[in-house]
């Protein structure tokens, strides 16, 4: 099974507006990151020279029941899901085709962390 990237999801207490995400983008911009995705509830920043070096900031997951701690993009999300189900893993959400172009599911790791496993469609 092939992993394309791993992205930490940092929680942001944004309240009713997006000022916390804007401030976060400005701060990390000073470190050299650029905004590559912003859905209003999740924003991903990446290095312009190393695009796989990414970090996401999330207020509240749009469709999932909890905010995942990290995201792992894989080549075949359904194969990974099947392998985890066979091993008795705690599937928290999905798999589900999201309107923003990913198929994903959440799984709890042995340490209690929720992992968003996804493939871009």
Coordinates of N, CA and C in Angstrom, one line a residue:
X1 N 0.8 -1.2 0.0 CA 0.0 0.0 0.0 C 0.9 1.2 0.0
X2 N 0.5 2.2 -0.8 CA 1.4 3.4 -1.1 C 0.8 4.6 -0.3
X3 N 1.7 5.3 0.4 CA 1.3 6.5 1.1 C 1.8 7.7 0.3
X4 N 1.0 8.6 -0.1 CA 1.4 9.8 -0.8 C 1.8 10.9 0.0
X5 N 1.2 11.2 1.2 CA 1.6 12.2 2.1 C 0.9 12.0 3.4
X6 N 1.4 12.7 4.4 CA 0.9 12.7 5.8 C 0.8 14.1 6.2
X7 N -0.4 14.6 6.7 CA -0.6 16.0 7.1 C -1.2 16.0 8.5
X8 N -0.5 16.7 9.4 CA -1.1 16.9 10.7 C -2.3 17.9 10.6
X9 N -3.3 17.7 11.4 CA -4.5 18.5 11.4 C -4.5 19.2 12.8
X10 N -4.2 20.5 12.8 CA -4.1 21.3 14.0 C -5.5 21.9 14.3
X11 N -6.0 21.7 15.5 CA -7.3 22.3 15.8 C -7.2 23.8 16.0
X12 N -8.2 24.6 15.5 CA -8.2 26.0 15.6 C -9.6 26.4 16.2
X13 N -9.6 27.2 17.2 CA -10.8 27.7 17.8 C -11.2 29.0 17.1
X14 N -12.0 28.8 16.1 CA -12.3 30.0 15.2 C -13.6 30.7 15.6
X15 N -14.4 30.1 16.5 CA -15.6 30.7 16.8 C -16.5 30.8 15.6
X16 N -17.2 31.9 15.4 CA -18.1 32.1 14.3 C -17.5 32.7 13.1
X17 N -16.2 33.1 13.1 CA -15.6 33.7 11.9 C -14.3 33.0 11.6
X18 N -13.7 33.5 10.5 CA -12.4 32.9 10.0 C -11.2 33.7 10.4
X19 N -11.3 34.6 11.3 CA -10.1 35.4 11.7 C -8.9 34.6 12.2
X20 N -9.2 33.5 13.0 CA -8.2 32.7 13.5 C -7.4 32.0 12.3
X21 N -8.2 31.5 11.3 CA -7.5 30.9 10.2 C -6.7 31.9 9.4
X22 N -7.2 33.1 9.2 CA -6.4 34.2 8.5 C -5.1 34.5 9.3
X23 N -5.2 34.6 10.6 CA -4.0 34.9 11.4 C -3.0 33.7 11.4
X24 N -3.6 32.5 11.4 CA -2.7 31.3 11.3 C -2.0 31.3 9.9
X25 N -2.7 31.6 8.9 CA -2.1 31.7 7.5 C -1.0 32.7 7.5
X26 N -1.3 33.9 8.0 CA -0.3 34.9 8.0 C 1.0 34.5 8.8
X27 N 0.8 33.9 10.0 CA 1.9 33.5 10.8 C 2.8 32.5 10.1
X28 N 2.1 31.4 9.6 CA 2.9 30.4 8.9 C 3.5 30.8 7.5
X29 N 2.9 31.8 7.0 CA 3.4 32.5 5.8 C 4.8 33.0 6.0
X30 N 5.0 33.5 7.2 CA 6.3 34.0 7.6 C 7.4 32.9 7.7
X31 N 6.9 31.7 7.9 CA 7.8 30.5 7.9 C 8.0 30.0 6.5
X32 N 7.3 30.5 5.5 CA 7.5 30.1 4.1 C 6.4 29.2 3.6
X33 N 5.3 29.0 4.3 CA 4.2 28.2 3.8 C 3.3 29.1 3.0
X34 N 2.6 28.5 2.0 CA 1.6 29.1 1.2 C 0.3 28.4 1.3
X35 N -0.9 29.1 1.3 CA -2.2 28.5 1.4 C -2.4 27.7 0.1
X36 N -2.8 26.4 0.2 CA -3.1 25.7 -1.0 C -4.5 25.2 -1.1
X37 N -5.2 25.3 0.1 CA -6.6 24.9 0.1 C -7.3 25.6 1.3
X38 N -8.5 26.1 1.1 CA -9.2 26.7 2.2 C -10.7 26.5 2.0
X39 N -11.3 25.7 2.8 CA -12.8 25.4 2.7 C -13.6 26.2 3.7
X40 N -12.9 27.1 4.5 CA -13.5 27.9 5.5 C -13.5 27.2 6.9
X41 N -13.5 25.9 6.9 CA -13.4 25.1 8.1 C -12.1 24.3 8.2
X42 N -11.4 24.1 7.1 CA -10.1 23.5 7.0 C -9.3 24.3 6.0
X43 N -8.0 24.6 6.4 CA -7.1 25.3 5.6 C -5.8 24.5 5.6
X44 N -5.3 24.3 4.4 CA -4.0 23.6 4.3 C -2.9 24.5 3.7
X45 N -1.8 24.5 4.3 CA -0.6 25.3 3.9 C 0.5 24.3 3.5
X46 N 1.2 24.7 2.5 CA 2.3 23.9 2.0 C 3.5 24.7 1.6
X47 N 4.6 24.0 1.6 CA 5.9 24.6 1.2 C 5.9 24.7 -0.3
X48 N 6.2 25.9 -0.9 CA 6.2 26.0 -2.3 C 7.3 25.2 -3.0
X49 N 8.4 24.9 -2.3 CA 9.5 24.2 -2.9 C 9.4 22.7 -2.6
X50 N 8.7 22.3 -1.5 CA 8.5 20.9 -1.2 C 7.0 20.7 -0.9
X51 N 6.1 20.6 -2.0 CA 4.7 20.6 -1.9 C 4.1 19.5 -1.0
X52 N 4.8 18.5 -0.7 CA 4.3 17.4 0.2 C 4.5 17.8 1.6
X53 N 5.3 18.8 1.9 CA 5.4 19.3 3.3 C 4.2 20.2 3.6
X54 N 3.2 19.7 4.3 CA 2.0 20.4 4.5 C 1.5 20.3 5.9
X55 N 0.7 21.3 6.3 CA 0.1 21.3 7.6 C -1.4 21.9 7.4
X56 N -2.3 21.3 8.1 CA -3.7 21.7 8.0 C -4.2 22.3 9.3
X57 N -5.1 23.2 9.3 CA -5.7 23.8 10.5 C -7.2 23.7 10.3
X58 N -7.9 23.2 11.4 CA -9.3 22.8 11.2 C -10.1 23.4 12.4
X59 N -11.2 24.0 12.1 CA -12.1 24.4 13.1 C -13.0 23.2 13.5
X60 N -13.9 22.7 12.6 CA -14.7 21.6 12.9 C -14.9 20.9 11.5
X61 N -14.6 19.6 11.5 CA -14.8 18.8 10.3 C -16.2 18.9 9.8
X62 N -16.3 19.2 8.5 CA -17.6 19.5 7.8 C -18.5 18.3 7.9
X63 N -18.1 17.1 7.7 CA -19.0 16.0 7.6 C -18.7 14.9 8.6
X64 N -17.5 14.8 9.1 CA -17.1 13.8 10.0 C -17.6 14.0 11.4
X65 N -17.7 13.0 12.3 CA -18.2 13.1 13.6 C -17.2 13.8 14.6
X66 N -15.9 13.7 14.3 CA -14.9 14.3 15.1 C -13.8 14.9 14.2
X67 N -13.0 15.7 14.8 CA -11.8 16.3 14.0 C -10.7 15.2 14.1
X68 N -10.2 14.8 12.9 CA -9.1 13.9 12.9 C -7.8 14.6 13.3
X69 N -6.9 13.8 13.9 CA -5.6 14.3 14.3 C -4.6 14.5 13.2
X70 N -4.8 13.6 12.2 CA -3.9 13.7 11.0 C -4.6 13.1 9.8
X71 N -4.1 13.4 8.7 CA -4.6 12.9 7.4 C -3.5 12.1 6.7
X72 N -3.9 10.9 6.2 CA -2.9 10.1 5.4 C -3.5 9.9 4.0
X73 N -2.9 10.4 3.0 CA -3.4 10.2 1.6 C -2.7 8.9 1.1
X74 N -3.5 8.0 0.7 CA -3.1 6.7 0.2 C -3.5 6.5 -1.3
X75 N -2.8 5.5 -1.9 CA -3.2 5.3 -3.3 C -4.5 4.6 -3.5
X76 N -4.9 3.8 -2.5 CA -6.2 3.0 -2.7 C -6.9 3.0 -1.3
X77 N -7.7 3.9 -1.1 CA -8.4 4.1 0.2 C -9.3 2.8 0.6
X78 N -9.9 2.3 -0.5 CA -10.8 1.1 -0.2 C -9.9 -0.1 0.2
X79 N -8.8 -0.3 -0.4 CA -7.9 -1.4 0.0 C -7.4 -1.3 1.5
X80 N -7.1 0.0 1.8 CA -6.6 0.2 3.2 C -7.8 0.0 4.2
X81 N -8.9 0.5 3.8 CA -10.1 0.3 4.7 C -10.4 -1.2 4.9
X82 N -10.3 -2.0 3.8 CA -10.6 -3.4 3.9 C -9.6 -4.1 4.8
X83 N -8.3 -3.7 4.7 CA -7.2 -4.3 5.5 C -7.5 -4.0 7.0
X84 N -7.9 -2.7 7.3 CA -8.1 -2.3 8.7 C -9.3 -3.0 9.3
X85 N -10.4 -3.2 8.5 CA -11.6 -3.9 8.9 C -11.2 -5.3 9.2
X86 N -10.4 -6.0 8.4 CA -10.0 -7.4 8.6 C -9.3 -7.5 10.0
X87 N -8.5 -6.5 10.3 CA -7.7 -6.5 11.5 C -8.5 -6.0 12.8
X88 N -9.8 -5.7 12.5 CA -10.7 -5.3 13.7 C -10.5 -3.8 14.1
X89 N -9.9 -3.0 13.3 CA -9.7 -1.6 13.7 C -11.0 -0.9 13.9
X90 N -11.0 0.2 14.7 CA -12.1 1.0 15.1 C -12.4 2.0 14.0
X91 N -13.3 1.7 13.1 CA -13.6 2.7 12.0 C -14.6 3.7 12.6
X92 N -14.3 5.0 12.6 CA -15.0 6.0 13.2 C -16.0 6.7 12.3
X93 N -15.7 6.7 11.0 CA -16.5 7.3 10.0 C -16.2 6.8 8.6
X94 N -17.2 6.6 7.8 CA -17.0 6.3 6.4 C -16.8 4.8 6.1
X95 N -16.3 4.5 4.9 CA -15.8 5.4 3.9 C -17.0 6.2 3.3
X96 N -16.6 7.4 2.8 CA -17.6 8.3 2.3 C -16.9 9.2 1.2
X97 N -17.7 9.4 0.1 CA -17.2 10.3 -1.0 C -17.7 11.7 -0.7
X98 N -16.7 12.6 -0.5 CA -17.0 13.9 -0.1 C -17.1 14.8 -1.3
X99 N -17.9 15.9 -1.2 CA -18.2 16.8 -2.3 C -16.9 17.5 -2.7
X100 N -15.9 17.6 -1.9 CA -14.7 18.4 -2.3 C -13.7 17.5 -3.0
X101 N -14.1 16.2 -3.4 CA -13.3 15.4 -4.3 C -12.4 14.4 -3.6
X102 N -12.7 14.0 -2.4 CA -11.9 12.9 -1.8 C -12.9 11.8 -1.4
X103 N -12.4 10.6 -1.3 CA -13.0 9.4 -0.7 C -12.2 9.2 0.6
X104 N -12.9 9.1 1.7 CA -12.2 9.0 3.0 C -12.9 8.2 4.0
X105 N -12.2 7.8 5.0 CA -12.7 7.3 6.3 C -11.8 7.7 7.4
X106 N -12.4 7.6 8.6 CA -11.6 7.9 9.8 C -11.5 6.5 10.6
X107 N -10.3 6.3 11.1 CA -10.0 5.1 11.9 C -9.2 5.6 13.1
X108 N -9.5 4.9 14.3 CA -8.8 5.2 15.5 C -7.5 4.3 15.6
X109 N -6.4 5.0 15.8 CA -5.1 4.2 15.9 C -5.0 3.6 17.4
X110 N -4.0 2.7 17.6 CA -3.9 2.1 18.9 C -3.7 3.1 20.1
X111 N -3.3 4.3 19.8 CA -3.1 5.3 20.8 C -4.3 6.2 21.0
X112 N -5.4 5.9 20.3 CA -6.6 6.8 20.4 C -6.7 7.9 19.5
X113 N -5.7 8.1 18.6 CA -5.7 9.2 17.7 C -6.6 8.8 16.5
X114 N -7.3 9.8 16.0 CA -8.2 9.6 14.8 C -7.4 10.0 13.6
X115 N -7.4 9.0 12.6 CA -6.6 9.2 11.4 C -7.6 9.3 10.2
X116 N -7.6 10.4 9.4 CA -8.4 10.6 8.2 C -7.6 9.9 7.1
X117 N -8.1 8.8 6.6 CA -7.4 8.1 5.5 C -8.2 8.5 4.2
X118 N -7.5 9.0 3.2 CA -8.1 9.5 2.0 C -7.4 9.2 0.7
X119 N -8.2 9.3 -0.4 CA -7.7 9.2 -1.7 C -8.4 10.3 -2.5
X120 N -7.7 11.1 -3.3 CA -8.3 12.1 -4.1 C -9.0 11.4 -5.3
X121 N -10.2 11.7 -5.7 CA -10.9 11.1 -6.8 C -10.6 11.8 -8.1

